[in-house]
Amino acid sequence: MSMEQNRDVSAPIGVFDSGVGGLTVAREIMRQIPNEKIVYFGDTARVPYGSKSKETVTRFSRQIVRFLQTHRVKTIVVACNTASAYALEDLEKEFDVPIIGVVKPGAKAASQATRNGRIGVIATEATIGSHIYSQYIKKINPDVTIYGKACPLFVPLVEEGLWEDPVTDEIAKRYLNELIDIDIDTLILGCTHYPLIRSTVARVMGEKVTLVNPAFETARELRETLEKKGLLNDAPIGLGENKYQFYVSDGAEKFKTFANSIIKYGILSAKTVNIEEF
Ligand code: DGL
């Protein structure tokens, strides 16, 4: 099912993720493009995506795009690396609405940051297995070498709130030591949860390694896309006017507490949606 694209500049931007991680992307959009409304969907009932198949993640992503379209969104941001890796191509073909993922902007930023041509990527098993960062980076610069490392324990550690904790430090050392040994100078935080443990990763990697957060570059690309399409909203919107709306597939209260620890806009309520209906 495809719907005609909404050309109303005051329409919201749809942002989705497998759960709470995409809030790091939403936060960046709020910072960089403060006049835009956001409808956020976190698939908290079906998280994690990082250990699921391409078919499953694509089916979930399709349902979420259909849900976001009921909010007449003018653009959609796939604020999940795994969904960007697995589903973005199909979504772009199937829907008329402009859709932006987080992988391409992250790959671009890393290609610009590296000096020695050795880039590391940390992400879910799915994102690493898809080699998607590698493919995008090689298109920009075929001489760069990319080293991928899946760090599956980081997601539950972040969700448990252990952002600054000796346990997270220990796990980070185990995961990251091999990347230190191969002398990378740039590391992509290729999972939306990882910016929340950025300081731990930075400490373990040392100051010579530049950390790339794809969320930052994604918000920039979103702004550019909106400008190009004449869809950027210039008029300020008050917080009361449904500026930021949050939906989840389960656990709205837990999501709300977590969201308020990431986004400091005195948020918010989150509503539960039966996403299987879409
Ligand atoms: N949001 C996912 C990502 O960026 C991580 C969590 C998950 O596995 O669903 O890849």
PDB file of C-alpha atoms and ligand atoms in Angstrom:
ATOM      1  CA  MET A   1       0.000   0.000   0.000  1.00  0.00           C
ATOM      2  CA  SER A   2       1.471   3.352  -0.890  1.00  0.00           C
ATOM      3  CA  MET A   3       0.042   6.727   0.013  1.00  0.00           C
ATOM      4  CA  GLU A   4       0.567  10.005  -1.695  1.00  0.00           C
ATOM      5  CA  GLN A   5       3.318  12.117  -0.183  1.00  0.00           C
ATOM      6  CA  ASN A   6       2.270  14.857   2.226  1.00  0.00           C
ATOM      7  CA  ARG A   7       3.665  18.210   1.072  1.00  0.00           C
ATOM      8  CA  ASP A   8       2.422  20.212   4.062  1.00  0.00           C
ATOM      9  CA  VAL A   9       5.491  21.865   5.682  1.00  0.00           C
ATOM     10  CA  SER A  10       3.854  21.834   9.103  1.00  0.00           C
ATOM     11  CA  ALA A  11       3.346  18.041   8.974  1.00  0.00           C
ATOM     12  CA  PRO A  12       5.438  15.959  11.393  1.00  0.00           C
ATOM     13  CA  ILE A  13       8.526  13.875  10.742  1.00  0.00           C
ATOM     14  CA  GLY A  14       8.108  10.187  11.508  1.00  0.00           C
ATOM     15  CA  VAL A  15      10.988   8.602  13.433  1.00  0.00           C
ATOM     16  CA  PHE A  16      11.130   4.939  14.346  1.00  0.00           C
ATOM     17  CA  ASP A  17      13.323   2.428  16.092  1.00  0.00           C
ATOM     18  CA  SER A  18      13.097  -1.036  17.599  1.00  0.00           C
ATOM     19  CA  GLY A  19      12.688   0.652  21.000  1.00  0.00           C
ATOM     20  CA  VAL A  20      14.332   3.415  22.979  1.00  0.00           C
ATOM     21  CA  GLY A  21      17.633   3.676  21.079  1.00  0.00           C
ATOM     22  CA  GLY A  22      16.217   5.873  18.330  1.00  0.00           C
ATOM     23  CA  LEU A  23      15.612   8.549  20.926  1.00  0.00           C
ATOM     24  CA  THR A  24      19.293   9.481  20.497  1.00  0.00           C
ATOM     25  CA  VAL A  25      18.428  10.271  16.874  1.00  0.00           C
ATOM     26  CA  ALA A  26      15.187  12.086  17.782  1.00  0.00           C
ATOM     27  CA  ARG A  27      17.158  14.157  20.297  1.00  0.00           C
ATOM     28  CA  GLU A  28      19.612  15.195  17.605  1.00  0.00           C
ATOM     29  CA  ILE A  29      16.765  16.167  15.248  1.00  0.00           C
ATOM     30  CA  MET A  30      15.205  18.253  18.047  1.00  0.00           C
ATOM     31  CA  ARG A  31      18.539  20.041  18.527  1.00  0.00           C
ATOM     32  CA  GLN A  32      19.341  20.674  14.896  1.00  0.00           C
ATOM     33  CA  ILE A  33      15.860  21.298  13.457  1.00  0.00           C
ATOM     34  CA  PRO A  34      13.868  22.698  16.377  1.00  0.00           C
ATOM     35  CA  ASN A  35      10.871  23.813  14.312  1.00  0.00           C
ATOM     36  CA  GLU A  36       9.848  20.326  13.281  1.00  0.00           C
ATOM     37  CA  LYS A  37       7.158  18.176  14.842  1.00  0.00           C
ATOM     38  CA  ILE A  38       8.081  14.540  15.502  1.00  0.00           C
ATOM     39  CA  VAL A  39       5.984  11.400  15.769  1.00  0.00           C
ATOM     40  CA  TYR A  40       8.209   8.724  17.301  1.00  0.00           C
ATOM     41  CA  PHE A  41       7.445   5.017  17.287  1.00  0.00           C
ATOM     42  CA  GLY A  42       9.478   2.559  19.402  1.00  0.00           C
ATOM     43  CA  ASP A  43       8.767  -1.119  18.782  1.00  0.00           C
ATOM     44  CA  THR A  44       9.263  -2.051  22.446  1.00  0.00           C
ATOM     45  CA  ALA A  45       7.165  -5.225  22.166  1.00  0.00           C
ATOM     46  CA  ARG A  46       9.396  -6.722  19.469  1.00  0.00           C
ATOM     47  CA  VAL A  47      12.851  -5.369  20.386  1.00  0.00           C
ATOM     48  CA  PRO A  48      15.634  -6.429  19.752  1.00  0.00           C
ATOM     49  CA  TYR A  49      15.821  -6.293  15.973  1.00  0.00           C
ATOM     50  CA  GLY A  50      19.568  -6.956  16.022  1.00  0.00           C
ATOM     51  CA  SER A  51      19.173 -10.726  16.366  1.00  0.00           C
ATOM     52  CA  LYS A  52      16.249 -11.121  13.896  1.00  0.00           C
ATOM     53  CA  SER A  53      16.173 -11.969  10.202  1.00  0.00           C
ATOM     54  CA  LYS A  54      16.033  -9.506   7.321  1.00  0.00           C
ATOM     55  CA  GLU A  55      12.500 -10.683   6.439  1.00  0.00           C
ATOM     56  CA  THR A  56      11.197 -10.129   9.953  1.00  0.00           C
ATOM     57  CA  VAL A  57      12.808  -6.724  10.401  1.00  0.00           C
ATOM     58  CA  THR A  58      11.501  -5.637   6.988  1.00  0.00           C
ATOM     59  CA  ARG A  59       7.966  -6.784   7.819  1.00  0.00           C
ATOM     60  CA  PHE A  60       8.049  -4.908  11.146  1.00  0.00           C
ATOM     61  CA  SER A  61       9.441  -1.796   9.457  1.00  0.00           C
ATOM     62  CA  ARG A  62       6.684  -1.843   6.808  1.00  0.00           C
ATOM     63  CA  GLN A  63       4.017  -1.947   9.499  1.00  0.00           C
ATOM     64  CA  ILE A  64       5.608   0.996  11.287  1.00  0.00           C
ATOM     65  CA  VAL A  65       5.823   3.075   8.104  1.00  0.00           C
ATOM     66  CA  ARG A  66       2.101   2.406   7.516  1.00  0.00           C
ATOM     67  CA  PHE A  67       1.346   3.489  11.083  1.00  0.00           C
ATOM     68  CA  LEU A  68       3.416   6.674  10.705  1.00  0.00           C
ATOM     69  CA  GLN A  69       1.612   7.452   7.477  1.00  0.00           C
ATOM     70  CA  THR A  70      -1.670   7.606   9.397  1.00  0.00           C
ATOM     71  CA  HIS A  71      -0.088  10.679  11.059  1.00  0.00           C
ATOM     72  CA  ARG A  72       0.431  12.216   7.621  1.00  0.00           C
ATOM     73  CA  VAL A  73       4.219  12.452   8.132  1.00  0.00           C
ATOM     74  CA  LYS A  74       6.135  14.372   5.476  1.00  0.00           C
ATOM     75  CA  THR A  75       9.368  12.366   5.865  1.00  0.00           C
ATOM     76  CA  ILE A  76      10.461   9.273   7.774  1.00  0.00           C
ATOM     77  CA  VAL A  77      13.738   8.644   9.574  1.00  0.00           C
ATOM     78  CA  VAL A  78      14.653   5.011  10.191  1.00  0.00           C
ATOM     79  CA  ALA A  79      16.419   5.701  13.498  1.00  0.00           C
ATOM     80  CA  CYS A  80      17.650   2.129  13.851  1.00  0.00           C
ATOM     81  CA  ASN A  81      20.828   0.821  12.294  1.00  0.00           C
ATOM     82  CA  THR A  82      19.490  -2.705  11.975  1.00  0.00           C
ATOM     83  CA  ALA A  83      16.312  -1.587  10.188  1.00  0.00           C
ATOM     84  CA  SER A  84      18.367   0.767   8.011  1.00  0.00           C
ATOM     85  CA  ALA A  85      20.664  -2.129   7.101  1.00  0.00           C
ATOM     86  CA  TYR A  86      17.910  -4.641   6.395  1.00  0.00           C
ATOM     87  CA  ALA A  87      14.775  -2.777   5.342  1.00  0.00           C
ATOM     88  CA  LEU A  88      15.583   0.678   3.974  1.00  0.00           C
ATOM     89  CA  GLU A  89      16.008  -0.381   0.364  1.00  0.00           C
ATOM     90  CA  ASP A  90      12.625  -2.142   0.269  1.00  0.00           C
ATOM     91  CA  LEU A  91      10.864   0.685   2.090  1.00  0.00           C
ATOM     92  CA  GLU A  92      12.208   3.248  -0.364  1.00  0.00           C
ATOM     93  CA  LYS A  93      10.823   1.182  -3.247  1.00  0.00           C
ATOM     94  CA  GLU A  94       7.443   0.552  -1.660  1.00  0.00           C
ATOM     95  CA  PHE A  95       6.496   3.952  -0.219  1.00  0.00           C
ATOM     96  CA  ASP A  96       6.301   7.412  -1.762  1.00  0.00           C
ATOM     97  CA  VAL A  97       7.293   9.278   1.381  1.00  0.00           C
ATOM     98  CA  PRO A  98      11.005  10.274   1.555  1.00  0.00           C
ATOM     99  CA  ILE A  99      12.811   7.872   3.918  1.00  0.00           C
ATOM    100  CA  ILE A 100      16.232   8.456   5.451  1.00  0.00           C
ATOM    101  CA  GLY A 101      18.297   5.824   7.268  1.00  0.00           C
ATOM    102  CA  VAL A 102      21.163   6.284   9.722  1.00  0.00           C
ATOM    103  CA  VAL A 103      23.796   4.118   8.019  1.00  0.00           C
ATOM    104  CA  LYS A 104      24.612   6.188   4.953  1.00  0.00           C
ATOM    105  CA  PRO A 105      25.118   9.445   6.896  1.00  0.00           C
ATOM    106  CA  GLY A 106      27.272   7.576   9.452  1.00  0.00           C
ATOM    107  CA  ALA A 107      29.394   6.038   6.702  1.00  0.00           C
ATOM    108  CA  LYS A 108      29.907   9.447   5.122  1.00  0.00           C
ATOM    109  CA  ALA A 109      30.994  11.048   8.400  1.00  0.00           C
ATOM    110  CA  ALA A 110      33.458   8.215   9.120  1.00  0.00           C
ATOM    111  CA  SER A 111      34.983   8.426   5.628  1.00  0.00           C
ATOM    112  CA  GLN A 112      35.626  12.109   6.213  1.00  0.00           C
ATOM    113  CA  ALA A 113      37.043  11.568   9.694  1.00  0.00           C
ATOM    114  CA  THR A 114      39.641   8.846   9.038  1.00  0.00           C
ATOM    115  CA  ARG A 115      43.269   9.792   8.436  1.00  0.00           C
ATOM    116  CA  ASN A 116      44.883   6.352   8.315  1.00  0.00           C
ATOM    117  CA  GLY A 117      42.091   4.642   6.330  1.00  0.00           C
ATOM    118  CA  ARG A 118      41.246   2.151   9.095  1.00  0.00           C
ATOM    119  CA  ILE A 119      37.689   2.420  10.388  1.00  0.00           C
ATOM    120  CA  GLY A 120      35.986   0.286  13.028  1.00  0.00           C
ATOM    121  CA  VAL A 121      32.237  -0.280  13.256  1.00  0.00           C
ATOM    122  CA  ILE A 122      30.485  -1.514  16.379  1.00  0.00           C
ATOM    123  CA  ALA A 123      26.841  -2.546  16.006  1.00  0.00           C
ATOM    124  CA  THR A 124      24.338  -5.374  16.386  1.00  0.00           C
ATOM    125  CA  GLU A 125      25.033  -8.804  14.910  1.00  0.00           C
ATOM    126  CA  ALA A 126      22.573  -8.042  12.093  1.00  0.00           C
ATOM    127  CA  THR A 127      24.196  -4.747  11.095  1.00  0.00           C
ATOM    128  CA  ILE A 128      27.708  -6.215  11.208  1.00  0.00           C
ATOM    129  CA  GLY A 129      26.596  -9.341   9.292  1.00  0.00           C
ATOM    130  CA  SER A 130      24.998  -7.203   6.563  1.00  0.00           C
ATOM    131  CA  HIS A 131      28.361  -5.437   5.849  1.00  0.00           C
ATOM    132  CA  ILE A 132      26.294  -2.369   5.038  1.00  0.00           C
ATOM    133  CA  TYR A 133      28.714   0.181   6.534  1.00  0.00           C
ATOM    134  CA  SER A 134      31.522  -1.384   4.559  1.00  0.00           C
ATOM    135  CA  GLN A 135      29.541  -1.152   1.324  1.00  0.00           C
ATOM    136  CA  TYR A 136      28.694   2.526   1.777  1.00  0.00           C
ATOM    137  CA  ILE A 137      32.214   3.489   2.891  1.00  0.00           C
ATOM    138  CA  LYS A 138      33.839   1.606  -0.003  1.00  0.00           C
ATOM    139  CA  LYS A 139      31.610   3.492  -2.438  1.00  0.00           C
ATOM    140  CA  ILE A 140      32.996   6.755  -1.070  1.00  0.00           C
ATOM    141  CA  ASN A 141      36.591   5.542  -0.720  1.00  0.00           C
ATOM    142  CA  PRO A 142      37.559   2.034  -1.907  1.00  0.00           C
ATOM    143  CA  ASP A 143      40.968   2.259  -0.186  1.00  0.00           C
ATOM    144  CA  VAL A 144      39.557   2.306   3.327  1.00  0.00           C
ATOM    145  CA  THR A 145      39.646  -0.890   5.425  1.00  0.00           C
ATOM    146  CA  ILE A 146      36.656  -1.528   7.695  1.00  0.00           C
ATOM    147  CA  TYR A 147      36.645  -3.750  10.775  1.00  0.00           C
ATOM    148  CA  GLY A 148      33.263  -4.752  12.190  1.00  0.00           C
ATOM    149  CA  LYS A 149      32.599  -5.953  15.712  1.00  0.00           C
ATOM    150  CA  ALA A 150      29.183  -7.001  17.022  1.00  0.00           C
ATOM    151  CA  CYS A 151      28.636  -5.893  20.633  1.00  0.00           C
ATOM    152  CA  PRO A 152      25.284  -7.484  21.553  1.00  0.00           C
ATOM    153  CA  LEU A 153      25.610  -6.969  25.311  1.00  0.00           C
ATOM    154  CA  PHE A 154      25.744  -3.185  24.979  1.00  0.00           C
ATOM    155  CA  VAL A 155      21.994  -2.922  24.247  1.00  0.00           C
ATOM    156  CA  PRO A 156      20.778  -4.577  27.484  1.00  0.00           C
ATOM    157  CA  LEU A 157      23.458  -2.728  29.499  1.00  0.00           C
ATOM    158  CA  VAL A 158      22.177   0.591  28.174  1.00  0.00           C
ATOM    159  CA  GLU A 159      18.556  -0.391  28.729  1.00  0.00           C
ATOM    160  CA  GLU A 160      19.385  -1.328  32.337  1.00  0.00           C
ATOM    161  CA  GLY A 161      20.747   2.182  32.808  1.00  0.00           C
ATOM    162  CA  LEU A 162      24.356   0.985  33.370  1.00  0.00           C
ATOM    163  CA  TRP A 163      25.778   3.843  31.302  1.00  0.00           C
ATOM    164  CA  GLU A 164      28.659   4.512  33.708  1.00  0.00           C
ATOM    165  CA  ASP A 165      29.376   1.247  35.439  1.00  0.00           C
ATOM    166  CA  PRO A 166      32.373  -1.058  36.001  1.00  0.00           C
ATOM    167  CA  VAL A 167      30.436  -3.911  34.344  1.00  0.00           C
ATOM    168  CA  THR A 168      29.982  -1.877  31.151  1.00  0.00           C
ATOM    169  CA  ASP A 169      33.660  -0.894  31.301  1.00  0.00           C
ATOM    170  CA  GLU A 170      34.699  -4.536  31.533  1.00  0.00           C
ATOM    171  CA  ILE A 171      32.478  -5.658  28.656  1.00  0.00           C
ATOM    172  CA  ALA A 172      33.629  -2.714  26.538  1.00  0.00           C
ATOM    173  CA  LYS A 173      37.277  -3.708  27.062  1.00  0.00           C
ATOM    174  CA  ARG A 174      36.563  -7.264  25.959  1.00  0.00           C
ATOM    175  CA  TYR A 175      34.738  -6.159  22.829  1.00  0.00           C
ATOM    176  CA  LEU A 176      37.008  -3.293  21.851  1.00  0.00           C
ATOM    177  CA  ASN A 177      40.519  -4.603  22.585  1.00  0.00           C
ATOM    178  CA  GLU A 178      40.811  -6.244  19.174  1.00  0.00           C
ATOM    179  CA  LEU A 179      39.925  -2.935  17.488  1.00  0.00           C
ATOM    180  CA  ILE A 180      42.647  -1.176  19.469  1.00  0.00           C
ATOM    181  CA  ASP A 181      45.152  -3.833  18.393  1.00  0.00           C
ATOM    182  CA  ILE A 182      44.487  -3.232  14.695  1.00  0.00           C
ATOM    183  CA  ASP A 183      45.100   0.491  14.977  1.00  0.00           C
ATOM    184  CA  ILE A 184      41.823   2.000  13.758  1.00  0.00           C
ATOM    185  CA  ASP A 185      41.637   5.798  14.042  1.00  0.00           C
ATOM    186  CA  THR A 186      37.845   6.125  13.636  1.00  0.00           C
ATOM    187  CA  LEU A 187      35.028   4.167  15.249  1.00  0.00           C
ATOM    188  CA  ILE A 188      31.378   4.281  14.173  1.00  0.00           C
ATOM    189  CA  LEU A 189      28.818   3.915  16.953  1.00  0.00           C
ATOM    190  CA  GLY A 190      26.653   1.842  14.604  1.00  0.00           C
ATOM    191  CA  CYS A 191      23.776   1.152  16.972  1.00  0.00           C
ATOM    192  CA  THR A 192      21.409   3.772  18.314  1.00  0.00           C
ATOM    193  CA  HIS A 193      22.007   2.748  21.936  1.00  0.00           C
ATOM    194  CA  TYR A 194      25.753   3.267  21.836  1.00  0.00           C
ATOM    195  CA  PRO A 195      25.906   7.082  22.019  1.00  0.00           C
ATOM    196  CA  LEU A 196      24.572   6.663  25.564  1.00  0.00           C
ATOM    197  CA  ILE A 197      27.788   4.847  26.559  1.00  0.00           C
ATOM    198  CA  ARG A 198      29.976   7.086  24.439  1.00  0.00           C
ATOM    199  CA  SER A 199      32.202   8.113  27.343  1.00  0.00           C
ATOM    200  CA  THR A 200      32.924   4.471  28.241  1.00  0.00           C
ATOM    201  CA  VAL A 201      33.772   3.642  24.627  1.00  0.00           C
ATOM    202  CA  ALA A 202      35.929   6.787  24.374  1.00  0.00           C
ATOM    203  CA  ARG A 203      37.825   5.892  27.530  1.00  0.00           C
ATOM    204  CA  VAL A 204      38.547   2.357  26.331  1.00  0.00           C
ATOM    205  CA  MET A 205      39.510   3.375  22.783  1.00  0.00           C
ATOM    206  CA  GLY A 206      41.730   6.276  23.888  1.00  0.00           C
ATOM    207  CA  GLU A 207      41.865   9.824  22.625  1.00  0.00           C
ATOM    208  CA  LYS A 208      43.495   9.025  19.263  1.00  0.00           C
ATOM    209  CA  VAL A 209      40.298   7.370  18.022  1.00  0.00           C
ATOM    210  CA  THR A 210      37.514   9.609  16.671  1.00  0.00           C
ATOM    211  CA  LEU A 211      34.039   8.387  17.559  1.00  0.00           C
ATOM    212  CA  VAL A 212      31.346   8.916  14.924  1.00  0.00           C
ATOM    213  CA  ASN A 213      27.718   9.172  15.989  1.00  0.00           C
ATOM    214  CA  PRO A 214      25.553   8.639  12.868  1.00  0.00           C
ATOM    215  CA  ALA A 215      22.654  10.458  14.566  1.00  0.00           C
ATOM    216  CA  PHE A 216      24.402  13.795  14.159  1.00  0.00           C
ATOM    217  CA  GLU A 217      24.982  13.343  10.432  1.00  0.00           C
ATOM    218  CA  THR A 218      21.464  11.915   9.959  1.00  0.00           C
ATOM    219  CA  ALA A 219      19.847  15.045  11.397  1.00  0.00           C
ATOM    220  CA  ARG A 220      21.982  17.110   9.025  1.00  0.00           C
ATOM    221  CA  GLU A 221      20.944  15.005   6.054  1.00  0.00           C
ATOM    222  CA  LEU A 222      17.311  15.254   7.119  1.00  0.00           C
ATOM    223  CA  ARG A 223      17.568  19.034   7.208  1.00  0.00           C
ATOM    224  CA  GLU A 224      19.129  19.071   3.737  1.00  0.00           C
ATOM    225  CA  THR A 225      16.449  16.749   2.336  1.00  0.00           C
ATOM    226  CA  LEU A 226      13.651  18.885   3.774  1.00  0.00           C
ATOM    227  CA  GLU A 227      15.240  22.046   2.385  1.00  0.00           C
ATOM    228  CA  LYS A 228      15.707  20.522  -1.064  1.00  0.00           C
ATOM    229  CA  LYS A 229      12.100  19.374  -1.181  1.00  0.00           C
ATOM    230  CA  GLY A 230      10.756  22.684   0.146  1.00  0.00           C
ATOM    231  CA  LEU A 231       9.449  20.902   3.252  1.00  0.00           C
ATOM    232  CA  LEU A 232      11.452  22.614   6.023  1.00  0.00           C
ATOM    233  CA  ASN A 233       9.227  24.294   8.596  1.00  0.00           C
ATOM    234  CA  ASP A 234      10.380  27.834   9.488  1.00  0.00           C
ATOM    235  CA  ALA A 235       7.615  28.758  11.905  1.00  0.00           C
ATOM    236  CA  PRO A 236       8.321  28.007  15.594  1.00  0.00           C
ATOM    237  CA  ILE A 237       5.980  25.491  17.237  1.00  0.00           C
ATOM    238  CA  GLY A 238       5.152  25.534  20.960  1.00  0.00           C
ATOM    239  CA  LEU A 239       5.693  22.332  22.930  1.00  0.00           C
ATOM    240  CA  GLY A 240       1.999  22.199  23.757  1.00  0.00           C
ATOM    241  CA  GLU A 241       0.913  21.854  20.159  1.00  0.00           C
ATOM    242  CA  ASN A 242       1.521  18.112  20.003  1.00  0.00           C
ATOM    243  CA  LYS A 243       5.041  18.915  18.932  1.00  0.00           C
ATOM    244  CA  TYR A 244       6.592  15.650  20.055  1.00  0.00           C
ATOM    245  CA  GLN A 245       4.396  12.560  20.150  1.00  0.00           C
ATOM    246  CA  PHE A 246       5.598   9.146  21.288  1.00  0.00           C
ATOM    247  CA  TYR A 247       4.097   5.757  20.533  1.00  0.00           C
ATOM    248  CA  VAL A 248       5.256   2.273  21.524  1.00  0.00           C
ATOM    249  CA  SER A 249       4.069  -1.273  21.002  1.00  0.00           C
ATOM    250  CA  ASP A 250       4.362  -2.142  24.729  1.00  0.00           C
ATOM    251  CA  GLY A 251       5.465  -0.816  28.117  1.00  0.00           C
ATOM    252  CA  ALA A 252       4.516   2.849  27.665  1.00  0.00           C
ATOM    253  CA  GLU A 253       5.327   3.816  31.261  1.00  0.00           C
ATOM    254  CA  LYS A 254       8.809   2.279  31.215  1.00  0.00           C
ATOM    255  CA  PHE A 255       9.480   3.910  27.869  1.00  0.00           C
ATOM    256  CA  LYS A 256       8.376   7.275  29.224  1.00  0.00           C
ATOM    257  CA  THR A 257      10.789   7.089  32.167  1.00  0.00           C
ATOM    258  CA  PHE A 258      13.670   6.116  29.900  1.00  0.00           C
ATOM    259  CA  ALA A 259      12.785   8.778  27.339  1.00  0.00           C
ATOM    260  CA  ASN A 260      12.762  11.472  29.994  1.00  0.00           C
ATOM    261  CA  SER A 261      16.309  10.515  30.975  1.00  0.00           C
ATOM    262  CA  ILE A 262      17.481  11.037  27.384  1.00  0.00           C
ATOM    263  CA  ILE A 263      15.404  13.932  26.130  1.00  0.00           C
ATOM    264  CA  LYS A 264      15.256  16.906  28.424  1.00  0.00           C
ATOM    265  CA  TYR A 265      12.133  18.643  27.211  1.00  0.00           C
ATOM    266  CA  GLY A 266      10.007  17.893  30.256  1.00  0.00           C
ATOM    267  CA  ILE A 267       8.263  15.318  28.088  1.00  0.00           C
ATOM    268  CA  LEU A 268       5.871  13.480  27.533  1.00  0.00           C
ATOM    269  CA  SER A 269       3.372  10.832  27.430  1.00  0.00           C
ATOM    270  CA  ALA A 270       3.689   7.683  25.388  1.00  0.00           C
ATOM    271  CA  LYS A 271       0.733   5.824  23.915  1.00  0.00           C
ATOM    272  CA  THR A 272       0.520   2.131  23.126  1.00  0.00           C
ATOM    273  CA  VAL A 273      -0.348   1.030  19.596  1.00  0.00           C
ATOM    274  CA  ASN A 274      -1.205  -2.446  18.321  1.00  0.00           C
ATOM    275  CA  ILE A 275       1.334  -2.363  15.504  1.00  0.00           C
ATOM    276  CA  GLU A 276       0.301  -5.773  14.148  1.00  0.00           C
ATOM    277  CA  GLU A 277      -2.869  -4.097  12.864  1.00  0.00           C
ATOM    278  CA  PHE A 278      -0.924  -2.039  10.314  1.00  0.00           C
TER     279      PHE A 278
HETATM  280  N1  DGL B   1      18.147   0.059  17.573  1.00  0.00           N
HETATM  281  C1  DGL B   1      18.951  -1.052  17.190  1.00  0.00           C
HETATM  282  C2  DGL B   1      20.048  -0.615  16.222  1.00  0.00           C
HETATM  283  O1  DGL B   1      20.352   0.557  16.095  1.00  0.00           O
HETATM  284  C3  DGL B   1      19.567  -1.743  18.378  1.00  0.00           C
HETATM  285  C4  DGL B   1      18.614  -2.503  19.251  1.00  0.00           C
HETATM  286  C5  DGL B   1      18.057  -3.745  18.607  1.00  0.00           C
HETATM  287  O2  DGL B   1      18.754  -4.757  18.460  1.00  0.00           O
HETATM  288  O3  DGL B   1      16.879  -3.696  18.256  1.00  0.00           O
HETATM  289  O4  DGL B   1      20.590  -1.439  15.540  1.00  0.00           O
END
